[in-house]
Short mmCIF file of C-alpha atoms in Angstrom, two decimals:
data_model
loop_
_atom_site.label_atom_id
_atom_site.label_comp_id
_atom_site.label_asym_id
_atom_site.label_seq_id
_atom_site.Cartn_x
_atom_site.Cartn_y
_atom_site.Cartn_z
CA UNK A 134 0.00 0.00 0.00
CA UNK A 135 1.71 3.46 -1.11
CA UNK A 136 0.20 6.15 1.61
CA UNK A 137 0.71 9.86 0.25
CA UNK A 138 1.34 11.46 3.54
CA UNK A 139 4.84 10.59 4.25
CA UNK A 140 6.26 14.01 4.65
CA UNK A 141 7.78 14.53 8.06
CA UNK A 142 8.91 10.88 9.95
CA UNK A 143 9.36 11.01 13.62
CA UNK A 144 11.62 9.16 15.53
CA UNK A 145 11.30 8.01 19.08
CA UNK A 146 12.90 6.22 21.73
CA UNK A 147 11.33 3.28 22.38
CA UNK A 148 12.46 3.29 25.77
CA UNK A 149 11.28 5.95 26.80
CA UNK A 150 8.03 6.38 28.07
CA UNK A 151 7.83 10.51 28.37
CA UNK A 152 9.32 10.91 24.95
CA UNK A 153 6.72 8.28 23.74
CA UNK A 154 3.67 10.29 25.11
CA UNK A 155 4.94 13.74 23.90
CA UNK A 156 5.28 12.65 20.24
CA UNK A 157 1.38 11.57 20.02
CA UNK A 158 0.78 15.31 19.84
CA UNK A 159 3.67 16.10 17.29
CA UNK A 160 2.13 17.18 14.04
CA UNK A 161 4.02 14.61 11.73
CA UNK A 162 2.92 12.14 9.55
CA UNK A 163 4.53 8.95 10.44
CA UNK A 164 5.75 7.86 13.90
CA UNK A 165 8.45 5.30 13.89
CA UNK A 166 9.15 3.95 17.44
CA UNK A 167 12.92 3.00 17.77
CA UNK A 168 14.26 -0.25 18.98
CA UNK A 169 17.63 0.16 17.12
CA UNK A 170 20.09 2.76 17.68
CA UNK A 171 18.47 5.08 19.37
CA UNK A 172 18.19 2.05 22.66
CA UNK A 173 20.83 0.82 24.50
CA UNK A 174 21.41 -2.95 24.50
CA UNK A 175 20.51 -3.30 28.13
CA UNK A 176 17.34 -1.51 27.41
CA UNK A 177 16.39 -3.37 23.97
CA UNK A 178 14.17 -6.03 26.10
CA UNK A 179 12.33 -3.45 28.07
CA UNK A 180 12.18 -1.57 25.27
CA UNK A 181 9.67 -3.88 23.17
CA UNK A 182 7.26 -4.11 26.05
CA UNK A 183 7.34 0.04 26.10
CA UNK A 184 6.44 -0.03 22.60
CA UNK A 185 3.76 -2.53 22.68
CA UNK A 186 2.12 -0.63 25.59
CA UNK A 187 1.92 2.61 23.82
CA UNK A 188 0.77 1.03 20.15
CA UNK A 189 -2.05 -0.23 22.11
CA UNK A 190 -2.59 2.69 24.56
CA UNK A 191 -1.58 5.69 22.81
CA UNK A 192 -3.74 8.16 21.03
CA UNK A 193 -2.05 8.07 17.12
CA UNK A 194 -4.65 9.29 15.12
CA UNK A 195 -3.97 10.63 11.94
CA UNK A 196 -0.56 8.94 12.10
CA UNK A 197 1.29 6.00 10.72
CA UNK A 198 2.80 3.93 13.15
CA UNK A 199 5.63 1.79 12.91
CA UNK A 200 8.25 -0.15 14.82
CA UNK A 201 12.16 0.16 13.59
CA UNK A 202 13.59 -3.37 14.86
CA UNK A 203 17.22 -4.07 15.31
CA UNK A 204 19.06 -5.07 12.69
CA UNK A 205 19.15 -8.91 11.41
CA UNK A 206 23.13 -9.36 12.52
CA UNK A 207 21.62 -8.84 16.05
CA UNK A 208 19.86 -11.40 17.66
CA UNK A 209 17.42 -9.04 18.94
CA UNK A 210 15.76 -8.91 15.66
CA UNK A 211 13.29 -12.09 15.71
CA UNK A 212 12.18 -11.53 18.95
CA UNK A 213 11.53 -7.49 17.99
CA UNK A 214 9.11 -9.06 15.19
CA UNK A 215 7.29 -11.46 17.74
CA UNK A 216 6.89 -9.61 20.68
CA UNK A 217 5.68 -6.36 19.16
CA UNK A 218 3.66 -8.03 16.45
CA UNK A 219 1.89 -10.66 18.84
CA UNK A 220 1.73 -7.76 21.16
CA UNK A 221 0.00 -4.80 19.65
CA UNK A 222 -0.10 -6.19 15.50
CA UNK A 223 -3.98 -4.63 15.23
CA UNK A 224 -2.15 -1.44 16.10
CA UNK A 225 0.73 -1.38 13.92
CA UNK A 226 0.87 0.00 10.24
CA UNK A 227 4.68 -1.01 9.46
CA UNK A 228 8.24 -2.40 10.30
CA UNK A 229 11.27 -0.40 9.67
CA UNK A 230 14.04 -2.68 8.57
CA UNK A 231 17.17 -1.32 9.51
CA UNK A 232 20.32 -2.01 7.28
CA UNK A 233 18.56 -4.07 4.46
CA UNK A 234 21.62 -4.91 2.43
CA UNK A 235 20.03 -7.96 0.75
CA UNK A 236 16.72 -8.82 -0.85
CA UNK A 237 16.83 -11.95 1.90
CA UNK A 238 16.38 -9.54 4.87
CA UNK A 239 13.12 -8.28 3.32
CA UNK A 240 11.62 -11.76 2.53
CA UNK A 241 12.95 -12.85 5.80
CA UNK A 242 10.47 -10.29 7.49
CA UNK A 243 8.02 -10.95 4.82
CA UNK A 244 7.98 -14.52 6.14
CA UNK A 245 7.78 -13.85 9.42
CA UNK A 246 4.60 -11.18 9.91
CA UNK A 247 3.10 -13.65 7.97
CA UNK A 248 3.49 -16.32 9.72
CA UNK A 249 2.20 -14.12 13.05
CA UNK A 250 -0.42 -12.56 11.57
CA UNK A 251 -1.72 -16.34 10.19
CA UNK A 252 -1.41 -17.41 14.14
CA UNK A 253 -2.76 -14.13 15.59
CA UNK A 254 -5.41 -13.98 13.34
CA UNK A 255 -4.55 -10.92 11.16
CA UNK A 256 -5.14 -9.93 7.90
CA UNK A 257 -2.73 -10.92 5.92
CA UNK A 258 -0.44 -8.56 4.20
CA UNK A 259 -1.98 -5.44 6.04
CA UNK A 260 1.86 -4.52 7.84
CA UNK A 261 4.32 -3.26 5.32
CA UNK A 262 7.62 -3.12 5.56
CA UNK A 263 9.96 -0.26 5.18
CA UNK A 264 13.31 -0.59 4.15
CA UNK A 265 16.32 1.65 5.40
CA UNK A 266 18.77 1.56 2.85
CA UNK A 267 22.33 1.92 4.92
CA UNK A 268 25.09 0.61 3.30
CA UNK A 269 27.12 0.04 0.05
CA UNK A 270 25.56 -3.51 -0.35
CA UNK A 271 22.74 -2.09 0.19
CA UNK A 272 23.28 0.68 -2.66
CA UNK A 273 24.33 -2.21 -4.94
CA UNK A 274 21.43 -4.74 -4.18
CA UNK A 275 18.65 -1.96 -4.00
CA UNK A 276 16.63 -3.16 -7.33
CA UNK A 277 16.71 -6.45 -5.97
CA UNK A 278 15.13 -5.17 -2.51
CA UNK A 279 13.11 -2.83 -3.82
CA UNK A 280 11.23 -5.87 -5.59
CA UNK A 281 11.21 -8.24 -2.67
CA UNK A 282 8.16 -7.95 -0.85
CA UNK A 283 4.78 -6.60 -1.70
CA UNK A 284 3.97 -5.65 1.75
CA UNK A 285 7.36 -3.37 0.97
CA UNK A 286 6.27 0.24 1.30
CA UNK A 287 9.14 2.39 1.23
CA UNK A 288 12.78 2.94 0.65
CA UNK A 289 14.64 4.74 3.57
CA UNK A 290 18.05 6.85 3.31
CA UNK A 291 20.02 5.62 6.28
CA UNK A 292 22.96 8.39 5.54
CA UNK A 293 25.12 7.92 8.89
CA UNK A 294 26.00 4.37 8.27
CA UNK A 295 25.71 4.90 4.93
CA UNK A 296 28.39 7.32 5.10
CA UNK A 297 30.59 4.93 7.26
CA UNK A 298 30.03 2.32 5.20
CA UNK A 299 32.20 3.76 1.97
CA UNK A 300 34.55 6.12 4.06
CA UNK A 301 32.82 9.60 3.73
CA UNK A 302 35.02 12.30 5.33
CA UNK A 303 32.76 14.02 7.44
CA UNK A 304 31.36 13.42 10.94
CA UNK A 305 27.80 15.49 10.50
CA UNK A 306 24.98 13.08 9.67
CA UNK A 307 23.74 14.30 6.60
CA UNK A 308 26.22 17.51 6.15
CA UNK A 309 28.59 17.84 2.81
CA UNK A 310 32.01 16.47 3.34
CA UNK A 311 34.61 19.11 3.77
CA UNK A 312 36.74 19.32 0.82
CA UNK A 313 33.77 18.00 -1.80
CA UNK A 314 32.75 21.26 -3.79
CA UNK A 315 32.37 20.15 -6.98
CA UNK A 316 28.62 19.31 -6.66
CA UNK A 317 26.04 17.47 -4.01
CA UNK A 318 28.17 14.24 -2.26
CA UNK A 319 24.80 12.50 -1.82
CA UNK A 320 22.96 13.30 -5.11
CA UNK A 321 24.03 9.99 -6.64
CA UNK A 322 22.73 8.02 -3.69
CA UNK A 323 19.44 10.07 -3.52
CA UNK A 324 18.60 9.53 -7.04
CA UNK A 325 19.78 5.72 -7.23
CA UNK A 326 17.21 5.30 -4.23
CA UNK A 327 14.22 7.23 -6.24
CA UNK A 328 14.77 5.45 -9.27
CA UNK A 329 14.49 1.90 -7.34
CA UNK A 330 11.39 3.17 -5.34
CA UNK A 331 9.79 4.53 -8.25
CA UNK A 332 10.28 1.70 -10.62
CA UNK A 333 8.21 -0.58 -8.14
CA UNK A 334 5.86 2.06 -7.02
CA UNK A 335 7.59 2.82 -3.61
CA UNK A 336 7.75 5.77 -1.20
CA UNK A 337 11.47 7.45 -0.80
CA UNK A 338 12.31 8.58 2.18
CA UNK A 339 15.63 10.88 2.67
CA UNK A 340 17.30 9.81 6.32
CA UNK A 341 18.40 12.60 9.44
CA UNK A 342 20.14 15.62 9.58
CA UNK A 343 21.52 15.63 13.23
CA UNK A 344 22.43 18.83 13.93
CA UNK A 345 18.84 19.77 15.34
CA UNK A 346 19.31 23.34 16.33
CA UNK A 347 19.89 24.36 12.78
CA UNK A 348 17.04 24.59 11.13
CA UNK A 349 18.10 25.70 8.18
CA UNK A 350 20.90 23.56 7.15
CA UNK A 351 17.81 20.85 8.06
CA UNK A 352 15.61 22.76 5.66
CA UNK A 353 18.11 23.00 3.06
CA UNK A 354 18.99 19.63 3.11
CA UNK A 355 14.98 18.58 3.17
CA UNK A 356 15.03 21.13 -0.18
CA UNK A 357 17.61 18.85 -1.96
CA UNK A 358 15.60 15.22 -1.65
CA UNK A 359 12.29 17.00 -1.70
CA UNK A 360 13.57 18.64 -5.78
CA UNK A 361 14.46 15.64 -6.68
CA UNK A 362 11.20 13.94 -5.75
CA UNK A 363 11.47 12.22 -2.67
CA UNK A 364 8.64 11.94 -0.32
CA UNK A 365 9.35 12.68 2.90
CA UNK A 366 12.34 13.23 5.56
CA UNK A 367 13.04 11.95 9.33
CA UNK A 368 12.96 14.53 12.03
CA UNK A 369 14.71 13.82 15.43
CA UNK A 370 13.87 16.77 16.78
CA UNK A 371 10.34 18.66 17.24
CA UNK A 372 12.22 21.61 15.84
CA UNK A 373 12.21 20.23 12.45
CA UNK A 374 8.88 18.96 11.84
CA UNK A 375 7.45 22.36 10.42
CA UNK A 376 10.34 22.66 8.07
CA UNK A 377 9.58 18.78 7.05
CA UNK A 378 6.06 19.68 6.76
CA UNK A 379 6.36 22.30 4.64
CA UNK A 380 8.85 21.39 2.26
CA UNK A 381 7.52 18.01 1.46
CA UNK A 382 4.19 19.80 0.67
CA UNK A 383 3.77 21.73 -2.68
CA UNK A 384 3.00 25.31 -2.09
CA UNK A 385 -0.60 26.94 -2.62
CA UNK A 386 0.57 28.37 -5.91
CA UNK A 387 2.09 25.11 -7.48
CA UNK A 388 -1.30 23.30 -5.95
CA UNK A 389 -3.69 25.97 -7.55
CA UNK A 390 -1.56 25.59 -10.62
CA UNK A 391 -1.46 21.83 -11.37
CA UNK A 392 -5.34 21.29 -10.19
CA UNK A 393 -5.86 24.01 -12.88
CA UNK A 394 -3.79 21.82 -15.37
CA UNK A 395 -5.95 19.09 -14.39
CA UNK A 396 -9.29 20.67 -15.39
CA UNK A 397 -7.85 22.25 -18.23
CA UNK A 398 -6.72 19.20 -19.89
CA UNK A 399 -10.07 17.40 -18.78
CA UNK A 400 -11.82 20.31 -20.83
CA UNK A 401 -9.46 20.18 -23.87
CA UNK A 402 -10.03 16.45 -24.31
CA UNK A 403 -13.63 15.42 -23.03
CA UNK A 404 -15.11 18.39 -24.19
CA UNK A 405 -13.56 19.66 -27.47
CA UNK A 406 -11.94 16.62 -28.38
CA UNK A 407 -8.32 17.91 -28.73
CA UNK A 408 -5.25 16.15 -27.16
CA UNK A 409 -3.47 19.30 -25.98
CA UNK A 410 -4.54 23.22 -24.87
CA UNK A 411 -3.24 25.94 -23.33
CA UNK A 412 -3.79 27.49 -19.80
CA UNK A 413 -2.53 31.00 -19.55
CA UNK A 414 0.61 30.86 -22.06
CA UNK A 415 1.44 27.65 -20.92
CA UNK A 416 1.06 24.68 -23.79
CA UNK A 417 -0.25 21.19 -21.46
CA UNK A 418 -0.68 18.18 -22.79
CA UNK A 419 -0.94 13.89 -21.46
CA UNK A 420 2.57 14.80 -20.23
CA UNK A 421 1.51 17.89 -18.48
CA UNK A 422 -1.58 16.06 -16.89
CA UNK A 423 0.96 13.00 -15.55
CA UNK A 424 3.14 15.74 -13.54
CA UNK A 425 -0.03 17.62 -12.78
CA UNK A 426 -1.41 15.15 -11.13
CA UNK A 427 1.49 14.13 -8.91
CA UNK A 428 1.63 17.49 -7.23
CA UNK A 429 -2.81 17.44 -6.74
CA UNK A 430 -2.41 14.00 -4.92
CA UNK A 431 0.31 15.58 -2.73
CA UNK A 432 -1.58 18.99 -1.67
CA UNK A 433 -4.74 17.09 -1.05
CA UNK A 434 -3.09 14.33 1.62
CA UNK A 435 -1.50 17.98 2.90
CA UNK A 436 -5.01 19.26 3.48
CA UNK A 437 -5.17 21.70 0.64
CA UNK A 438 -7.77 23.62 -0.25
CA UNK A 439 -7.83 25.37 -3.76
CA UNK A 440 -7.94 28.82 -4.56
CA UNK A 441 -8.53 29.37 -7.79
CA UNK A 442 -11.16 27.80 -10.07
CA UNK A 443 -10.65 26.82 -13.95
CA UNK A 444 -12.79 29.08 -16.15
CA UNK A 445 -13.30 26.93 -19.82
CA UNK A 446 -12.36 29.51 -22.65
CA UNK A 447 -15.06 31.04 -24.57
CA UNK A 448 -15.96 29.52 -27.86
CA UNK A 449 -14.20 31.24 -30.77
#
């Protein structure tokens, strides 16, 4: 299932209980509660019982909620799956798969909801899976993963281990490297993810920024993914969910602008039987509809309202 709001991703400490009940009122789209890094290992057991607790007692309306589990290298992974599945499954939209480096760790998961939901009496299917993309095996297998699972939902830029992973010089998650100024470090990366989501119909998420009191080198970073096409971006800090929000969202103009397309073309086709028109100066055509349309669906899951109405040109 591809969900359009996926603008601003929150992520949470899944051990801990006050953080947990603050972000049910943080205006974001998704939730993701963390079991991986952001846990410590004596805490990871704990942890899973927190979770399950607030998935089943928290108020997350309007929200997707999802679990990130440890890694599969860990062996706190199968017992992330159980526990939180068994434990609050009717509650849970999605599992964030943490360093996916192989199509194997998706069908793995696949496997395994299914084979909980089957004994828990689920639907089938309903949990997708999210992939965080976090290494160069990962870069290199990403077709492979990106077609591995239907329940898969999205593709996720995990840029810190990433990063590690092929010896980036820089110790800012998500910052240029010093030194690299002949273009954007991570625009290859970015754009090998979109084209894998896109070909299979996925969402593509860009990964932190962690310096959280600047906003702006956040928002500019949000600007870069967001140009290129991507979907949405993680917060970690309540600071940079309006930034998130906003960039990820078209702006009234480009809204008002591409619903106008939209009835334009409809008019141009249905009713005078031609298969392109103008609007304004502007020459739109099946092309123009396509692109049109990707920027409606986006303003309406934003809550969107339009402005201007299409006025059909007077006979000549």
């Amino acid at each position: 299932m591809r969900r359009l709001r996926h603008r601003a991703h929150s992520a949470v400490p899944g051990s801990n209980p006050r953080f947990i009940e603050k972000a049910q009122g943080l205006p974001v789209d998704e939730i993701f509660l963390d079991l991986e890094d952001a846990v410590a290992p004596s805490a990871k057991e704990g942890a899973r019982r927190t979770v399950v607790a607030a998935l089943n007692e928290g108020d997350w309306t309007g929200r997707i909620r999802a679990v990130r589990i440890n890694d599969l290298e860990t062996h706190w992974a199968y017992r992330d799956v159980i526990e939180v599945v068994e434990g609050a499954g009717a509650n849970l939209d999605a599992i964030l798969l943490p360093k996916a480096s192989d199509a194997t760790h998706v069908q793995w998961l696949d496997r395994l909801l299914t084979q909980i939901e089957k004994a828990m009496g689920y639907p089938v299917g309903r949990i997708g899976i999210e992939a965080q993309i976090e290494d160069a095996r990962g870069m290199v297998n990403i077709d492979a993963i990106a077609a591995a699972s239907p329940r898969l939902e999205s593709l996720v830029f995990g840029p810190g281990d990433l990063m590690a992973s092929i010896n980036m010089r820089t110790l800012v998650v998500g910052e240029q490297p010093p030194g690299y100024t002949e273009g954007d470090a991570y625009h290859y990366i970015l754009m090998r993810i979109l084209m894998a989501a896109r070909a299979h119909d996925l969402q593509a998420i860009d990964g932190p920024y962690f310096n959280v009191r600047d906003v702006d080198a956040f928002t500019r970073a949000a600007r870069r993914s967001a140009a290129l096409g991507f979907d949405g971006k993680w917060v970690l800090h309540p600071s940079q969910i309006e930034a998130g929000n906003e960039v990820f969202s078209p702006s009234q103009d480009d809204y008002d602008h591409a619903e106008l397309i939209l009835d334009a073309y409809d008019h141009c086709t249905r009713v005078e039987g031609r298969g392109a028109a103008t609007l304004g100066d502007e020459m739109i055509d099946e092309a123009s509809r396509k692109m049109a349309l990707v920027i409606a669906a986006k303003g309406r899951a934003a809550g969107l309202a339009r402005t201007k109405r299409f006025e059909p040109p007077a006979p000549s």
